[in-house]
PDB file of C-alpha atoms and ligand atoms in Angstrom:
ATOM      1  CA  UNK A   1      49.857  48.528  56.035  1.00  0.00           C
ATOM      2  CA  UNK A   2      51.679  45.587  54.621  1.00  0.00           C
ATOM      3  CA  UNK A   3      50.201  42.980  52.323  1.00  0.00           C
ATOM      4  CA  UNK A   4      51.920  40.272  54.349  1.00  0.00           C
ATOM      5  CA  UNK A   5      49.924  38.049  56.674  1.00  0.00           C
ATOM      6  CA  UNK A   6      48.976  38.770  60.258  1.00  0.00           C
ATOM      7  CA  UNK A   7      51.765  38.191  62.811  1.00  0.00           C
ATOM      8  CA  UNK A   8      50.849  35.181  64.934  1.00  0.00           C
ATOM      9  CA  UNK A   9      52.466  34.370  68.268  1.00  0.00           C
ATOM     10  CA  UNK A  10      53.311  30.721  68.914  1.00  0.00           C
ATOM     11  CA  UNK A  11      54.747  29.577  72.252  1.00  0.00           C
ATOM     12  CA  UNK A  12      57.365  26.830  71.961  1.00  0.00           C
ATOM     13  CA  UNK A  13      58.097  25.632  75.531  1.00  0.00           C
ATOM     14  CA  UNK A  14      61.168  23.553  74.675  1.00  0.00           C
ATOM     15  CA  UNK A  15      64.530  23.624  76.475  1.00  0.00           C
ATOM     16  CA  UNK A  16      65.657  20.062  75.779  1.00  0.00           C
ATOM     17  CA  UNK A  17      68.747  21.137  73.817  1.00  0.00           C
ATOM     18  CA  UNK A  18      70.086  23.641  76.355  1.00  0.00           C
ATOM     19  CA  UNK A  19      73.698  22.864  77.245  1.00  0.00           C
ATOM     20  CA  UNK A  20      74.109  24.548  80.637  1.00  0.00           C
ATOM     21  CA  UNK A  21      70.786  25.306  82.367  1.00  0.00           C
ATOM     22  CA  UNK A  22      67.199  24.357  81.709  1.00  0.00           C
ATOM     23  CA  UNK A  23      64.304  26.724  82.335  1.00  0.00           C
ATOM     24  CA  UNK A  24      63.778  28.448  78.962  1.00  0.00           C
ATOM     25  CA  UNK A  25      60.810  26.127  78.401  1.00  0.00           C
ATOM     26  CA  UNK A  26      58.887  28.110  81.010  1.00  0.00           C
ATOM     27  CA  UNK A  27      59.331  31.383  79.120  1.00  0.00           C
ATOM     28  CA  UNK A  28      56.375  31.731  76.705  1.00  0.00           C
ATOM     29  CA  UNK A  29      53.644  32.265  79.297  1.00  0.00           C
ATOM     30  CA  UNK A  30      55.779  34.708  81.255  1.00  0.00           C
ATOM     31  CA  UNK A  31      56.618  36.859  78.209  1.00  0.00           C
ATOM     32  CA  UNK A  32      52.923  36.846  77.264  1.00  0.00           C
ATOM     33  CA  UNK A  33      51.956  37.958  80.776  1.00  0.00           C
ATOM     34  CA  UNK A  34      54.475  40.810  80.567  1.00  0.00           C
ATOM     35  CA  UNK A  35      53.126  41.776  77.128  1.00  0.00           C
ATOM     36  CA  UNK A  36      49.601  42.077  78.529  1.00  0.00           C
ATOM     37  CA  UNK A  37      50.635  43.672  81.836  1.00  0.00           C
ATOM     38  CA  UNK A  38      48.643  46.783  82.733  1.00  0.00           C
ATOM     39  CA  UNK A  39      51.870  48.570  83.710  1.00  0.00           C
ATOM     40  CA  UNK A  40      52.155  49.653  80.058  1.00  0.00           C
ATOM     41  CA  UNK A  41      49.863  50.292  77.095  1.00  0.00           C
ATOM     42  CA  UNK A  42      49.628  48.493  73.744  1.00  0.00           C
ATOM     43  CA  UNK A  43      51.304  51.113  71.555  1.00  0.00           C
ATOM     44  CA  UNK A  44      54.744  50.515  70.090  1.00  0.00           C
ATOM     45  CA  UNK A  45      57.373  53.220  69.723  1.00  0.00           C
ATOM     46  CA  UNK A  46      56.783  52.945  65.964  1.00  0.00           C
ATOM     47  CA  UNK A  47      53.221  54.229  66.555  1.00  0.00           C
ATOM     48  CA  UNK A  48      51.431  50.919  66.057  1.00  0.00           C
ATOM     49  CA  UNK A  49      48.491  50.090  68.352  1.00  0.00           C
ATOM     50  CA  UNK A  50      48.849  46.384  69.136  1.00  0.00           C
ATOM     51  CA  UNK A  51      45.556  46.625  71.044  1.00  0.00           C
ATOM     52  CA  UNK A  52      43.640  47.157  67.796  1.00  0.00           C
ATOM     53  CA  UNK A  53      41.440  44.142  67.013  1.00  0.00           C
ATOM     54  CA  UNK A  54      43.245  41.866  64.567  1.00  0.00           C
ATOM     55  CA  UNK A  55      46.631  43.584  64.852  1.00  0.00           C
ATOM     56  CA  UNK A  56      48.151  40.218  65.697  1.00  0.00           C
ATOM     57  CA  UNK A  57      46.955  36.772  66.711  1.00  0.00           C
ATOM     58  CA  UNK A  58      48.065  34.285  69.348  1.00  0.00           C
ATOM     59  CA  UNK A  59      48.038  30.577  68.494  1.00  0.00           C
ATOM     60  CA  UNK A  60      48.857  29.542  72.074  1.00  0.00           C
ATOM     61  CA  UNK A  61      51.599  27.116  73.090  1.00  0.00           C
ATOM     62  CA  UNK A  62      52.655  23.954  71.319  1.00  0.00           C
ATOM     63  CA  UNK A  63      52.425  20.707  73.275  1.00  0.00           C
ATOM     64  CA  UNK A  64      54.788  17.832  72.512  1.00  0.00           C
ATOM     65  CA  UNK A  65      56.986  15.166  74.008  1.00  0.00           C
ATOM     66  CA  UNK A  66      60.669  15.988  73.741  1.00  0.00           C
ATOM     67  CA  UNK A  67      61.494  13.176  71.303  1.00  0.00           C
ATOM     68  CA  UNK A  68      59.192  14.518  68.587  1.00  0.00           C
ATOM     69  CA  UNK A  69      59.508  18.222  69.416  1.00  0.00           C
ATOM     70  CA  UNK A  70      61.386  19.279  66.269  1.00  0.00           C
ATOM     71  CA  UNK A  71      58.895  17.579  63.926  1.00  0.00           C
ATOM     72  CA  UNK A  72      55.978  19.216  65.745  1.00  0.00           C
ATOM     73  CA  UNK A  73      57.682  22.640  65.605  1.00  0.00           C
ATOM     74  CA  UNK A  74      58.474  22.390  61.881  1.00  0.00           C
ATOM     75  CA  UNK A  75      54.977  21.164  61.000  1.00  0.00           C
ATOM     76  CA  UNK A  76      53.264  23.802  63.146  1.00  0.00           C
ATOM     77  CA  UNK A  77      55.260  26.650  61.577  1.00  0.00           C
ATOM     78  CA  UNK A  78      54.583  25.253  58.098  1.00  0.00           C
ATOM     79  CA  UNK A  79      50.855  25.120  58.915  1.00  0.00           C
ATOM     80  CA  UNK A  80      50.853  28.783  60.011  1.00  0.00           C
ATOM     81  CA  UNK A  81      52.668  29.801  56.819  1.00  0.00           C
ATOM     82  CA  UNK A  82      50.236  27.792  54.701  1.00  0.00           C
ATOM     83  CA  UNK A  83      47.373  29.703  56.348  1.00  0.00           C
ATOM     84  CA  UNK A  84      49.023  32.983  55.338  1.00  0.00           C
ATOM     85  CA  UNK A  85      50.234  33.882  58.863  1.00  0.00           C
ATOM     86  CA  UNK A  86      53.623  35.245  59.902  1.00  0.00           C
ATOM     87  CA  UNK A  87      54.914  33.141  62.835  1.00  0.00           C
ATOM     88  CA  UNK A  88      56.395  34.939  65.853  1.00  0.00           C
ATOM     89  CA  UNK A  89      57.726  32.187  68.092  1.00  0.00           C
ATOM     90  CA  UNK A  90      58.438  32.509  71.801  1.00  0.00           C
ATOM     91  CA  UNK A  91      61.111  30.061  72.963  1.00  0.00           C
ATOM     92  CA  UNK A  92      62.352  27.968  74.366  1.00  0.00           C
ATOM     93  CA  UNK A  93      66.055  27.570  73.813  1.00  0.00           C
ATOM     94  CA  UNK A  94      67.700  28.615  70.540  1.00  0.00           C
ATOM     95  CA  UNK A  95      67.730  25.082  69.119  1.00  0.00           C
ATOM     96  CA  UNK A  96      64.110  25.643  68.020  1.00  0.00           C
ATOM     97  CA  UNK A  97      65.193  28.109  65.332  1.00  0.00           C
ATOM     98  CA  UNK A  98      66.472  25.203  63.195  1.00  0.00           C
ATOM     99  CA  UNK A  99      63.091  23.428  62.779  1.00  0.00           C
ATOM    100  CA  UNK A 100      61.387  26.843  62.494  1.00  0.00           C
ATOM    101  CA  UNK A 101      63.684  27.870  59.622  1.00  0.00           C
ATOM    102  CA  UNK A 102      63.278  24.476  57.951  1.00  0.00           C
ATOM    103  CA  UNK A 103      59.665  25.518  57.400  1.00  0.00           C
ATOM    104  CA  UNK A 104      60.272  29.234  56.781  1.00  0.00           C
ATOM    105  CA  UNK A 105      63.216  28.634  54.413  1.00  0.00           C
ATOM    106  CA  UNK A 106      61.159  26.234  52.317  1.00  0.00           C
ATOM    107  CA  UNK A 107      58.373  28.814  52.102  1.00  0.00           C
ATOM    108  CA  UNK A 108      60.770  31.697  51.298  1.00  0.00           C
ATOM    109  CA  UNK A 109      63.734  30.321  49.316  1.00  0.00           C
ATOM    110  CA  UNK A 110      65.753  33.574  49.346  1.00  0.00           C
ATOM    111  CA  UNK A 111      65.535  34.221  53.058  1.00  0.00           C
ATOM    112  CA  UNK A 112      67.722  36.689  54.974  1.00  0.00           C
ATOM    113  CA  UNK A 113      68.138  36.113  58.717  1.00  0.00           C
ATOM    114  CA  UNK A 114      69.008  38.917  61.145  1.00  0.00           C
ATOM    115  CA  UNK A 115      70.275  37.122  64.245  1.00  0.00           C
ATOM    116  CA  UNK A 116      70.704  39.012  67.534  1.00  0.00           C
ATOM    117  CA  UNK A 117      72.851  37.087  70.034  1.00  0.00           C
ATOM    118  CA  UNK A 118      75.907  37.182  72.288  1.00  0.00           C
ATOM    119  CA  UNK A 119      76.839  33.842  70.690  1.00  0.00           C
ATOM    120  CA  UNK A 120      77.196  32.849  67.018  1.00  0.00           C
ATOM    121  CA  UNK A 121      75.560  29.412  67.647  1.00  0.00           C
ATOM    122  CA  UNK A 122      77.616  28.025  64.762  1.00  0.00           C
ATOM    123  CA  UNK A 123      79.209  24.967  66.407  1.00  0.00           C
ATOM    124  CA  UNK A 124      79.298  21.919  64.142  1.00  0.00           C
ATOM    125  CA  UNK A 125      78.470  19.961  67.283  1.00  0.00           C
ATOM    126  CA  UNK A 126      78.450  20.824  70.970  1.00  0.00           C
ATOM    127  CA  UNK A 127      78.987  18.311  73.782  1.00  0.00           C
ATOM    128  CA  UNK A 128      78.088  15.496  71.410  1.00  0.00           C
ATOM    129  CA  UNK A 129      74.927  17.059  69.976  1.00  0.00           C
ATOM    130  CA  UNK A 130      74.437  18.540  66.511  1.00  0.00           C
ATOM    131  CA  UNK A 131      71.023  19.850  67.580  1.00  0.00           C
ATOM    132  CA  UNK A 132      72.311  21.774  70.641  1.00  0.00           C
ATOM    133  CA  UNK A 133      71.227  25.382  71.115  1.00  0.00           C
ATOM    134  CA  UNK A 134      74.879  26.152  70.275  1.00  0.00           C
ATOM    135  CA  UNK A 135      74.449  24.754  66.720  1.00  0.00           C
ATOM    136  CA  UNK A 136      71.234  25.932  64.964  1.00  0.00           C
ATOM    137  CA  UNK A 137      72.868  28.345  62.532  1.00  0.00           C
ATOM    138  CA  UNK A 138      75.386  25.722  61.388  1.00  0.00           C
ATOM    139  CA  UNK A 139      72.461  23.416  60.540  1.00  0.00           C
ATOM    140  CA  UNK A 140      70.540  26.233  58.826  1.00  0.00           C
ATOM    141  CA  UNK A 141      73.470  27.340  56.677  1.00  0.00           C
ATOM    142  CA  UNK A 142      74.718  23.879  55.679  1.00  0.00           C
ATOM    143  CA  UNK A 143      71.167  23.015  54.571  1.00  0.00           C
ATOM    144  CA  UNK A 144      71.069  26.173  52.422  1.00  0.00           C
ATOM    145  CA  UNK A 145      67.940  27.421  54.217  1.00  0.00           C
ATOM    146  CA  UNK A 146      69.054  31.067  54.180  1.00  0.00           C
ATOM    147  CA  UNK A 147      70.822  33.057  51.501  1.00  0.00           C
ATOM    148  CA  UNK A 148      72.172  35.621  53.963  1.00  0.00           C
ATOM    149  CA  UNK A 149      72.835  35.438  57.717  1.00  0.00           C
ATOM    150  CA  UNK A 150      73.756  38.615  59.586  1.00  0.00           C
ATOM    151  CA  UNK A 151      74.675  38.222  63.255  1.00  0.00           C
ATOM    152  CA  UNK A 152      74.527  41.249  65.545  1.00  0.00           C
ATOM    153  CA  UNK A 153      75.953  41.696  69.043  1.00  0.00           C
ATOM    154  CA  UNK A 154      78.328  38.716  69.041  1.00  0.00           C
ATOM    155  CA  UNK A 155      80.961  38.727  71.808  1.00  0.00           C
ATOM    156  CA  UNK A 156      82.003  35.092  72.403  1.00  0.00           C
ATOM    157  CA  UNK A 157      83.248  33.901  69.031  1.00  0.00           C
ATOM    158  CA  UNK A 158      86.113  31.367  69.156  1.00  0.00           C
ATOM    159  CA  UNK A 159      88.413  29.946  66.501  1.00  0.00           C
ATOM    160  CA  UNK A 160      86.121  27.097  65.435  1.00  0.00           C
ATOM    161  CA  UNK A 161      83.103  29.347  65.074  1.00  0.00           C
ATOM    162  CA  UNK A 162      85.120  31.948  63.159  1.00  0.00           C
ATOM    163  CA  UNK A 163      86.025  29.160  60.696  1.00  0.00           C
ATOM    164  CA  UNK A 164      82.388  28.150  60.490  1.00  0.00           C
ATOM    165  CA  UNK A 165      81.333  31.760  59.848  1.00  0.00           C
ATOM    166  CA  UNK A 166      83.886  32.001  57.042  1.00  0.00           C
ATOM    167  CA  UNK A 167      82.800  28.642  55.599  1.00  0.00           C
ATOM    168  CA  UNK A 168      79.142  29.716  55.449  1.00  0.00           C
ATOM    169  CA  UNK A 169      79.742  33.354  54.502  1.00  0.00           C
ATOM    170  CA  UNK A 170      78.119  34.629  57.701  1.00  0.00           C
ATOM    171  CA  UNK A 171      78.318  38.388  58.323  1.00  0.00           C
ATOM    172  CA  UNK A 172      79.374  38.576  61.978  1.00  0.00           C
ATOM    173  CA  UNK A 173      78.838  42.047  63.443  1.00  0.00           C
ATOM    174  CA  UNK A 174      80.602  41.819  66.762  1.00  0.00           C
ATOM    175  CA  UNK A 175      79.442  43.848  69.739  1.00  0.00           C
ATOM    176  CA  UNK A 176      82.618  45.918  69.539  1.00  0.00           C
ATOM    177  CA  UNK A 177      81.786  47.068  66.001  1.00  0.00           C
ATOM    178  CA  UNK A 178      78.225  48.268  66.591  1.00  0.00           C
ATOM    179  CA  UNK A 179      76.127  50.061  65.528  1.00  0.00           C
ATOM    180  CA  UNK A 180      75.541  48.069  62.347  1.00  0.00           C
ATOM    181  CA  UNK A 181      72.349  49.658  61.051  1.00  0.00           C
ATOM    182  CA  UNK A 182      73.469  49.568  57.410  1.00  0.00           C
ATOM    183  CA  UNK A 183      73.754  45.755  57.512  1.00  0.00           C
ATOM    184  CA  UNK A 184      70.085  45.404  58.423  1.00  0.00           C
ATOM    185  CA  UNK A 185      68.636  46.452  55.097  1.00  0.00           C
ATOM    186  CA  UNK A 186      67.595  43.766  52.636  1.00  0.00           C
ATOM    187  CA  UNK A 187      65.114  43.631  49.794  1.00  0.00           C
ATOM    188  CA  UNK A 188      63.002  40.506  50.076  1.00  0.00           C
ATOM    189  CA  UNK A 189      61.978  38.192  52.916  1.00  0.00           C
ATOM    190  CA  UNK A 190      63.610  38.774  56.306  1.00  0.00           C
ATOM    191  CA  UNK A 191      63.469  36.658  59.476  1.00  0.00           C
ATOM    192  CA  UNK A 192      64.494  38.007  62.906  1.00  0.00           C
ATOM    193  CA  UNK A 193      65.917  35.634  65.516  1.00  0.00           C
ATOM    194  CA  UNK A 194      66.373  37.428  68.838  1.00  0.00           C
ATOM    195  CA  UNK A 195      68.319  35.640  71.593  1.00  0.00           C
ATOM    196  CA  UNK A 196      67.692  37.532  74.844  1.00  0.00           C
ATOM    197  CA  UNK A 197      71.348  37.165  75.852  1.00  0.00           C
ATOM    198  CA  UNK A 198      72.327  39.718  73.201  1.00  0.00           C
ATOM    199  CA  UNK A 199      71.230  42.179  75.898  1.00  0.00           C
ATOM    200  CA  UNK A 200      73.675  42.977  78.656  1.00  0.00           C
ATOM    201  CA  UNK A 201      72.942  40.918  81.798  1.00  0.00           C
ATOM    202  CA  UNK A 202      72.333  44.233  83.585  1.00  0.00           C
ATOM    203  CA  UNK A 203      69.211  44.610  81.421  1.00  0.00           C
ATOM    204  CA  UNK A 204      68.379  40.919  81.039  1.00  0.00           C
ATOM    205  CA  UNK A 205      69.730  38.715  83.830  1.00  0.00           C
ATOM    206  CA  UNK A 206      67.156  36.028  83.063  1.00  0.00           C
ATOM    207  CA  UNK A 207      69.161  34.040  80.533  1.00  0.00           C
ATOM    208  CA  UNK A 208      71.069  30.775  80.815  1.00  0.00           C
ATOM    209  CA  UNK A 209      74.381  32.210  79.573  1.00  0.00           C
ATOM    210  CA  UNK A 210      75.014  35.678  81.000  1.00  0.00           C
ATOM    211  CA  UNK A 211      77.633  37.447  78.876  1.00  0.00           C
ATOM    212  CA  UNK A 212      78.621  40.947  80.028  1.00  0.00           C
ATOM    213  CA  UNK A 213      79.365  43.729  77.575  1.00  0.00           C
ATOM    214  CA  UNK A 214      76.102  43.444  75.657  1.00  0.00           C
ATOM    215  CA  UNK A 215      73.450  45.722  74.228  1.00  0.00           C
ATOM    216  CA  UNK A 216      71.217  47.997  76.191  1.00  0.00           C
ATOM    217  CA  UNK A 217      67.519  47.562  75.493  1.00  0.00           C
ATOM    218  CA  UNK A 218      67.716  50.917  73.679  1.00  0.00           C
ATOM    219  CA  UNK A 219      70.533  49.711  71.377  1.00  0.00           C
ATOM    220  CA  UNK A 220      68.557  46.571  70.571  1.00  0.00           C
ATOM    221  CA  UNK A 221      65.432  48.569  69.723  1.00  0.00           C
ATOM    222  CA  UNK A 222      67.464  50.969  67.571  1.00  0.00           C
ATOM    223  CA  UNK A 223      68.802  48.013  65.569  1.00  0.00           C
ATOM    224  CA  UNK A 224      65.330  46.443  65.272  1.00  0.00           C
ATOM    225  CA  UNK A 225      63.930  49.756  64.024  1.00  0.00           C
ATOM    226  CA  UNK A 226      66.755  49.989  61.457  1.00  0.00           C
ATOM    227  CA  UNK A 227      65.652  46.776  59.768  1.00  0.00           C
ATOM    228  CA  UNK A 228      64.362  47.176  56.220  1.00  0.00           C
ATOM    229  CA  UNK A 229      62.754  44.271  54.380  1.00  0.00           C
ATOM    230  CA  UNK A 230      59.617  42.180  54.419  1.00  0.00           C
ATOM    231  CA  UNK A 231      59.651  40.614  57.880  1.00  0.00           C
ATOM    232  CA  UNK A 232      58.064  37.195  57.342  1.00  0.00           C
ATOM    233  CA  UNK A 233      58.700  35.725  60.784  1.00  0.00           C
ATOM    234  CA  UNK A 234      60.584  36.113  64.053  1.00  0.00           C
ATOM    235  CA  UNK A 235      61.485  34.425  67.284  1.00  0.00           C
ATOM    236  CA  UNK A 236      62.414  35.610  70.781  1.00  0.00           C
ATOM    237  CA  UNK A 237      64.356  32.861  72.532  1.00  0.00           C
ATOM    238  CA  UNK A 238      66.518  31.983  75.544  1.00  0.00           C
ATOM    239  CA  UNK A 239      64.578  33.880  78.189  1.00  0.00           C
ATOM    240  CA  UNK A 240      65.127  31.757  81.311  1.00  0.00           C
ATOM    241  CA  UNK A 241      62.691  32.665  84.124  1.00  0.00           C
ATOM    242  CA  UNK A 242      64.697  30.587  86.611  1.00  0.00           C
ATOM    243  CA  UNK A 243      67.545  33.097  86.269  1.00  0.00           C
ATOM    244  CA  UNK A 244      65.384  36.228  86.214  1.00  0.00           C
ATOM    245  CA  UNK A 245      65.283  38.912  88.901  1.00  0.00           C
ATOM    246  CA  UNK A 246      61.841  40.369  89.690  1.00  0.00           C
ATOM    247  CA  UNK A 247      60.678  39.695  86.126  1.00  0.00           C
ATOM    248  CA  UNK A 248      62.808  42.422  84.554  1.00  0.00           C
ATOM    249  CA  UNK A 249      63.902  40.135  81.709  1.00  0.00           C
ATOM    250  CA  UNK A 250      60.321  39.099  80.942  1.00  0.00           C
ATOM    251  CA  UNK A 251      59.475  42.804  80.664  1.00  0.00           C
ATOM    252  CA  UNK A 252      62.481  43.400  78.392  1.00  0.00           C
ATOM    253  CA  UNK A 253      61.444  40.394  76.280  1.00  0.00           C
ATOM    254  CA  UNK A 254      57.905  41.729  75.978  1.00  0.00           C
ATOM    255  CA  UNK A 255      59.269  45.137  74.935  1.00  0.00           C
ATOM    256  CA  UNK A 256      61.404  43.535  72.220  1.00  0.00           C
ATOM    257  CA  UNK A 257      58.412  41.450  71.130  1.00  0.00           C
ATOM    258  CA  UNK A 258      56.228  44.570  70.919  1.00  0.00           C
ATOM    259  CA  UNK A 259      58.694  46.423  68.722  1.00  0.00           C
ATOM    260  CA  UNK A 260      59.144  43.385  66.461  1.00  0.00           C
ATOM    261  CA  UNK A 261      55.360  43.038  66.076  1.00  0.00           C
ATOM    262  CA  UNK A 262      55.103  46.770  65.387  1.00  0.00           C
ATOM    263  CA  UNK A 263      57.803  46.575  62.692  1.00  0.00           C
ATOM    264  CA  UNK A 264      56.050  43.613  61.087  1.00  0.00           C
ATOM    265  CA  UNK A 265      52.768  45.526  60.960  1.00  0.00           C
ATOM    266  CA  UNK A 266      54.067  48.939  59.892  1.00  0.00           C
ATOM    267  CA  UNK A 267      56.803  47.655  57.531  1.00  0.00           C
TER     268      UNK A 267
HETATM  269 MN1   MN B   1      71.559  31.801  70.722  1.00  0.00          MN
HETATM  270 MN1   MN B   2      73.107  33.397  73.151  1.00  0.00          MN
END
């Protein structure tokens, strides 16, 4: 059992910085429902019983108006950290990871981020916005909020984002070069940011930007299980219920969430 604080779920129903489709703001409740669905039990593959009293907590969903969303997100994450909790955020679009990491990076100055995504999300700006869900990791790295950023499953990188990755020293593990288990070991604080579109659309059609050629759920779990480090926080983002088919993506998201929680608890 780790000495780190109890993992605490926080729903962040924000999709105001999505570039193509809205809908990710409806995700938190649906992932929660899949997590608690009686179709499965509460044990993780790593042999952790999430049904044990106190295994994790749920702080519910944030409420905010869009104009002040980022301030509310940053302050809420900071408050959880100050209370000794480890925030596990359910998006929402990927833009929320910037205000989350503003709080986490201040709390843990030598943070490593393991970022699962089809997209590098490193645009300096996208369609006129520097806060777009296509930009959070550019903001995080230029602010020096992480010492190491490892991206896994990337398969859409363009020239601009390759320059950005070089500029910030990002380790981009493209889908074609996986597995990348050895890159997921780091002494010290680790944060996991899991964009559901890292999964192949065959496994997770409920995303705003379907990108074929992605991970199976099994490959994603294998990479999550390979992580070594003190996991101090995580997010699961970009599930879009509007795009889902029969809830299969919510179930995949809940499975990923379970294994992340299990890793946080078992170390
Ligand atoms: Mn993303
Ligand atoms: Mn993505």
